[in-house]
Short mmCIF file of C-alpha atoms in Angstrom, two decimals:
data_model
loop_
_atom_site.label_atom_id
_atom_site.label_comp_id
_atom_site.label_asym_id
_atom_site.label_seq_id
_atom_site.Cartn_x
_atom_site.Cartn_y
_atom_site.Cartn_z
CA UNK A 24 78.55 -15.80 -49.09
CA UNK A 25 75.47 -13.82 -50.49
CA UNK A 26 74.57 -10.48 -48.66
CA UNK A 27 71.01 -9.23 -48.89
CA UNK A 28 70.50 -5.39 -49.07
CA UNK A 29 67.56 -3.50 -48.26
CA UNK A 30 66.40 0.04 -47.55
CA UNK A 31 65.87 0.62 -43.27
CA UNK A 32 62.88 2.44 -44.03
CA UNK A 33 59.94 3.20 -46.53
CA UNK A 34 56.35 5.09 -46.60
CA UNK A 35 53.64 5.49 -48.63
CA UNK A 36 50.09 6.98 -48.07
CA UNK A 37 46.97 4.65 -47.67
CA UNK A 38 45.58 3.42 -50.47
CA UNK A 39 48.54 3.73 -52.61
CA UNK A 40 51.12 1.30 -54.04
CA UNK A 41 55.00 0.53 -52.77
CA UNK A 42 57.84 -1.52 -54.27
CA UNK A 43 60.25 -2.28 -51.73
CA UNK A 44 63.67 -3.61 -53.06
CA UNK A 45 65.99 -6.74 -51.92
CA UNK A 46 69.56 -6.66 -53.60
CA UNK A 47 71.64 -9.19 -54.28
CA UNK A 48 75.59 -9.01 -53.96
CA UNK A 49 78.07 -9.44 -56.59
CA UNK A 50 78.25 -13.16 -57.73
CA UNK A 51 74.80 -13.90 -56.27
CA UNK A 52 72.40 -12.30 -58.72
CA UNK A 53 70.83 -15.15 -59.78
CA UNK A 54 69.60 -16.81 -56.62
CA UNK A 55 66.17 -17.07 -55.03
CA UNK A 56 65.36 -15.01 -52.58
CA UNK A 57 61.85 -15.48 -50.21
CA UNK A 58 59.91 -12.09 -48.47
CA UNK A 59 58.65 -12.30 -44.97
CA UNK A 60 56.47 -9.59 -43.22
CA UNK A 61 56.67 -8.56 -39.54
CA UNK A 62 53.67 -6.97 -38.28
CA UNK A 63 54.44 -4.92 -34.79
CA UNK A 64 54.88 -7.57 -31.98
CA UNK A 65 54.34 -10.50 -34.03
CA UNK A 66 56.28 -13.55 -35.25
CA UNK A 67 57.61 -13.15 -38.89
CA UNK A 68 55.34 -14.34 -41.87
CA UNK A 69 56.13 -15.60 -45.17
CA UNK A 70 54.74 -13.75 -48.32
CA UNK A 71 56.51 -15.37 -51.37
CA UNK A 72 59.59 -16.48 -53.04
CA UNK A 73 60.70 -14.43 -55.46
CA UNK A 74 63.13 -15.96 -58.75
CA UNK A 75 65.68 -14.05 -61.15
CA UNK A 76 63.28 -14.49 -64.12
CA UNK A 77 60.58 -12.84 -62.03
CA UNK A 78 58.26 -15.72 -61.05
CA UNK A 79 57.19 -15.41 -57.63
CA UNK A 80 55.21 -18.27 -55.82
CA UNK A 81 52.83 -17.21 -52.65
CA UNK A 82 52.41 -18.18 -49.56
CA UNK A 83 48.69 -19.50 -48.28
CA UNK A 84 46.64 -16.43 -47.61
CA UNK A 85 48.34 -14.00 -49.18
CA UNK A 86 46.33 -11.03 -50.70
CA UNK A 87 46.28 -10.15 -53.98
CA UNK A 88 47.31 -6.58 -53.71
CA UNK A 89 51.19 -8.43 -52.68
CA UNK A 90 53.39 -9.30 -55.68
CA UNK A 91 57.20 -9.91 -56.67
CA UNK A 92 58.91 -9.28 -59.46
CA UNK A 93 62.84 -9.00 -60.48
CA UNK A 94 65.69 -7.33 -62.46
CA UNK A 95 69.38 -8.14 -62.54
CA UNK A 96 70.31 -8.61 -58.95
CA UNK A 97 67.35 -6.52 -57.56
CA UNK A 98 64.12 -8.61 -56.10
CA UNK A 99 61.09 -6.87 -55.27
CA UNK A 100 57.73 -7.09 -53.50
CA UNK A 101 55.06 -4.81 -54.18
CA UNK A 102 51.93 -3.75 -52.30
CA UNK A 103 49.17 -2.57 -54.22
CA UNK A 104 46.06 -0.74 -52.27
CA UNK A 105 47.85 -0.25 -49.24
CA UNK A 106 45.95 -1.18 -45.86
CA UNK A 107 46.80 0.15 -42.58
CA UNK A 108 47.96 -3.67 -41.77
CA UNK A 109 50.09 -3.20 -44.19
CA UNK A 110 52.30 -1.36 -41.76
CA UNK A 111 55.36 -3.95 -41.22
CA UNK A 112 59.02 -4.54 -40.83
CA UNK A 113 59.49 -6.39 -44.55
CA UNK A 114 62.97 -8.93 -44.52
CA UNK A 115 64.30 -10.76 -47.26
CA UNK A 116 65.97 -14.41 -47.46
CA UNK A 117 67.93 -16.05 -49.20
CA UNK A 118 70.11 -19.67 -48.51
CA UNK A 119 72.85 -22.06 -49.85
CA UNK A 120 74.73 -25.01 -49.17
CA UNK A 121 77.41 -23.14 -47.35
CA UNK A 122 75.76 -20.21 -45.96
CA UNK A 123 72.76 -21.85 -44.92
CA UNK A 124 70.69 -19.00 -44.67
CA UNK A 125 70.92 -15.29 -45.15
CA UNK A 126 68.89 -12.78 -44.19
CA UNK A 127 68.33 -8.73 -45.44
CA UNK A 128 68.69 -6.01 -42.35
CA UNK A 129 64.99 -5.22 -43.02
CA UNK A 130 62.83 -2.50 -44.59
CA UNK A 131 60.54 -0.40 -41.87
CA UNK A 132 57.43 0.10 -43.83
CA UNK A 133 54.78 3.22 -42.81
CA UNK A 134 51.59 3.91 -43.93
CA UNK A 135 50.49 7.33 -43.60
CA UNK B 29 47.32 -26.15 -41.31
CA UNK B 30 51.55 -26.34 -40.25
CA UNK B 31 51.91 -25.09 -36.76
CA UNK B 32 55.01 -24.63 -35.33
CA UNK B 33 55.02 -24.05 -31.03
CA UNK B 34 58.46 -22.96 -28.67
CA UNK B 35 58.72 -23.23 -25.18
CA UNK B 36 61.76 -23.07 -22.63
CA UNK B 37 62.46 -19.83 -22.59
CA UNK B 38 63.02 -17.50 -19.94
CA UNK B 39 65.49 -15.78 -17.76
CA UNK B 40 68.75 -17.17 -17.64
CA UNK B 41 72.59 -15.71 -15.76
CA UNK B 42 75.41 -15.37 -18.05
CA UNK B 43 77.12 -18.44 -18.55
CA UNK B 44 73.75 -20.48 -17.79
CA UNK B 45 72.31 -22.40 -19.66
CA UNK B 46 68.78 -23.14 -21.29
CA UNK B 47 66.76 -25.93 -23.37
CA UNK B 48 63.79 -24.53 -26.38
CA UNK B 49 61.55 -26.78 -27.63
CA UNK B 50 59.43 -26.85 -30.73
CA UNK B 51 56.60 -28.80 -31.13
CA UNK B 52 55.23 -29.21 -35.24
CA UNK B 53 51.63 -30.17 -35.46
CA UNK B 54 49.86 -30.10 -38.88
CA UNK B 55 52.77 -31.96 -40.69
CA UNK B 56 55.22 -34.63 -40.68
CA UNK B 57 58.59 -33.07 -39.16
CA UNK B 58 60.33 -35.79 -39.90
CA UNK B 59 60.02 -34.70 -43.66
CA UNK B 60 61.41 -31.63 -43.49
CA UNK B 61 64.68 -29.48 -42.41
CA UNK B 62 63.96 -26.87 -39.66
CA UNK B 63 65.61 -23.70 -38.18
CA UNK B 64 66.50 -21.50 -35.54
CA UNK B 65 66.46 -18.05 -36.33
CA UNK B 66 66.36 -15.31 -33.25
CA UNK B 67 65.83 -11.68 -33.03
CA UNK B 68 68.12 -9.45 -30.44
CA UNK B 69 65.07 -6.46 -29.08
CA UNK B 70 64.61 -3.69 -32.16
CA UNK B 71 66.73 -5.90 -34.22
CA UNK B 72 66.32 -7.82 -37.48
CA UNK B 73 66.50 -11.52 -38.07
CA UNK B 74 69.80 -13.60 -37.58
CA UNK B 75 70.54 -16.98 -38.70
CA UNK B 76 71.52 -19.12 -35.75
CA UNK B 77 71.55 -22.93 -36.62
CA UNK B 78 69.85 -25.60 -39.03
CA UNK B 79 69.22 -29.58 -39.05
CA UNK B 80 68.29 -32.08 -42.05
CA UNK B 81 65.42 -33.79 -41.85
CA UNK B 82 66.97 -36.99 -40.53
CA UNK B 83 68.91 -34.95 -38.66
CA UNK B 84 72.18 -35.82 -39.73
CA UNK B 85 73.17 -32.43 -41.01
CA UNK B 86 74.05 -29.68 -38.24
CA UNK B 87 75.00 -25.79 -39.29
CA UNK B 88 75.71 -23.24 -37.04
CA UNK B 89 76.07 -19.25 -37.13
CA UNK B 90 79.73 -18.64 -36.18
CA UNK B 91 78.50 -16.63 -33.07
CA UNK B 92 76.98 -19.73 -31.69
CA UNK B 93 79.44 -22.38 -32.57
CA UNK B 94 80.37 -24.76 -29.94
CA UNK B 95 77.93 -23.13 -27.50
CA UNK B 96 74.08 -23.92 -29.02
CA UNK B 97 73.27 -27.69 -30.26
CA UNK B 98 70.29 -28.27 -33.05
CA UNK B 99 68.53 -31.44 -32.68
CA UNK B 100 65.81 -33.38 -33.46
CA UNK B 101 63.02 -36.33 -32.01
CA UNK B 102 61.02 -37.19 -35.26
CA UNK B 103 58.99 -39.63 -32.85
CA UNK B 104 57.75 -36.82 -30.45
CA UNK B 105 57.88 -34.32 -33.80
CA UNK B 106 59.52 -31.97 -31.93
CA UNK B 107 62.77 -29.87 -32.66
CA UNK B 108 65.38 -28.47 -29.99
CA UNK B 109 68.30 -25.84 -29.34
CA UNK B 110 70.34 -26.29 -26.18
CA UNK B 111 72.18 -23.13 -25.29
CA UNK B 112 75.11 -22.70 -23.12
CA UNK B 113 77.70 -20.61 -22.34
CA UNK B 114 75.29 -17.94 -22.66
CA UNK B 115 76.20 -14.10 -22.69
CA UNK B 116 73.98 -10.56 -22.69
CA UNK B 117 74.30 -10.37 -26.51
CA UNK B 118 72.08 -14.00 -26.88
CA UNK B 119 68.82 -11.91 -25.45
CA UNK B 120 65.96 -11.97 -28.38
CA UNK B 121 63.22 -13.93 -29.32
CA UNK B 122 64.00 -17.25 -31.01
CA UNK B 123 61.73 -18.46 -33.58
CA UNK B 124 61.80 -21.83 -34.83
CA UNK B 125 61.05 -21.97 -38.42
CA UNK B 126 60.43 -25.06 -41.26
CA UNK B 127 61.68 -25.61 -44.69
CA UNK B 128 59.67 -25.35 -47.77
CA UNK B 129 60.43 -28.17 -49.50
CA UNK B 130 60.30 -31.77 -48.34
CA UNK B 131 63.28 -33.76 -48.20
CA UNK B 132 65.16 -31.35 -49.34
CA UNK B 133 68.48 -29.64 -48.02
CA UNK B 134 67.94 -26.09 -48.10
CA UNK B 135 65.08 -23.75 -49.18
CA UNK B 136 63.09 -20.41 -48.10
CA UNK B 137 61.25 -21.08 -44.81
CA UNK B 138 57.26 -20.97 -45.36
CA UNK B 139 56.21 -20.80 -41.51
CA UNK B 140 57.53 -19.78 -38.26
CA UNK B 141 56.93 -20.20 -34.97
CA UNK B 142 55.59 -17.46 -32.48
CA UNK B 143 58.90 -17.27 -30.93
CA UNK B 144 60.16 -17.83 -27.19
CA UNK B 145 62.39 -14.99 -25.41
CA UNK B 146 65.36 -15.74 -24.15
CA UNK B 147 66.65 -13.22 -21.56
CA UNK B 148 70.74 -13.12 -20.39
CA UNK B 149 70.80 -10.67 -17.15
CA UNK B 150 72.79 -11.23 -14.12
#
């Protein structure tokens, strides 16, 4: 079954960009994966799906300064401009016909 | 707009037993395979079971096989997990949570519920 990978923690300061990474295990490398955001005390909130070519499809009301990209097995979401509601747990997701439905441990995200 | 509403939660013994509820408004359930993904406290997201649209497909997470049930009343558009059996390590928040795609089997979820905690404490 496909295991999702992430970092437990990232910063970076106000204002600035961050590209937080979601990696794919061997044999997987190809499949779709989908970002959610967690704000503190809040239900999760889906950004985008993210493909292996690098296409990436948003969700409604998501801001311009989010975007996805890709590269081998890695999938990405960056934030551009970062606002202090930026501040988030980040997971990834990802899903098949036998697994169902995967998800990444989670990347911390603070904005100094 | 999709909006996706749990209920039933609360505080339940170990080995007790509890019914959540989620109640779609702003779409046709009936279109569309749903979720139940919880959250232990300070913990990430876990998979814990998964229905077709018509309901005829069930999955479950191995930690909640033959304990939790996934269904479904497309009339009342509403969604349900009965959970039994139920021990300290089932406490979090579970979030119901719909399928992108219409119709189709699997896919990324594109909303969530708010989420209803479940609490195991003798």
């Amino acid at each position: 079954q496909p295991v999702l990978t992430q970092s437990s923690s990232a910063s970076a300061s106000l204002g600035s960009s961050v590209k937080l990474t979601c990696t794919l295990s061997s044999g997987h490398r190809t499949y779709i994966i989908a970002w959610h955001q967690q704000q503190p005390g809040k239900a999760p909130r889906y950004l985008m799906k993210v493909e292996g070519s690098g296409n990436y499809n948003k969700g409604s009301g998501v801001p311009d300064r989010f975007s996805g990209s890709s590269s081998g097995a890695d999938r990405y979401l960056t934030i551009s401009n970062l606002q202090s509601e930026d501040e988030a747990d980040y997971y990834c997701e990802t899903w098949d016909s036998n697994t169902q439905k995967v998800f990444g441990g989670g990347t911390k995200l603070t904005v100094l | 707009q999709e909006q996706l509403l749990e209920s039933g939660g609360g505080v339940v013994q170990p080995g007790g037993s509890l019914r959540l509820s989620c109640a779609a408004s702003g779409f046709i359930l009936s279109n569309y395979g749903m979720h139940w993904v919880r959250q232990a406290p300070g913990r990430g997201l876990e998979w814990v079971a998964s229905i077709g649209y018509d309901g005829n497909n069930k999955y479950y997470a191995d930690s909640v096989k033959g304990r939790f049930t996934i269904s479904r009343d497309n009339s009342k558009n509403t969604l349900y997990l009965q959970i039994s059996s139920l021990r300290a390590e089932d406490t979090a928040v579970y979030y119901c949570a719909k399928i992108m795609i219409s119709r189709a089997a699997i896919g990324p979820i594109d909303y969530w519920g708010q989420g209803t905690l479940v609490t195991v404490s003798s």
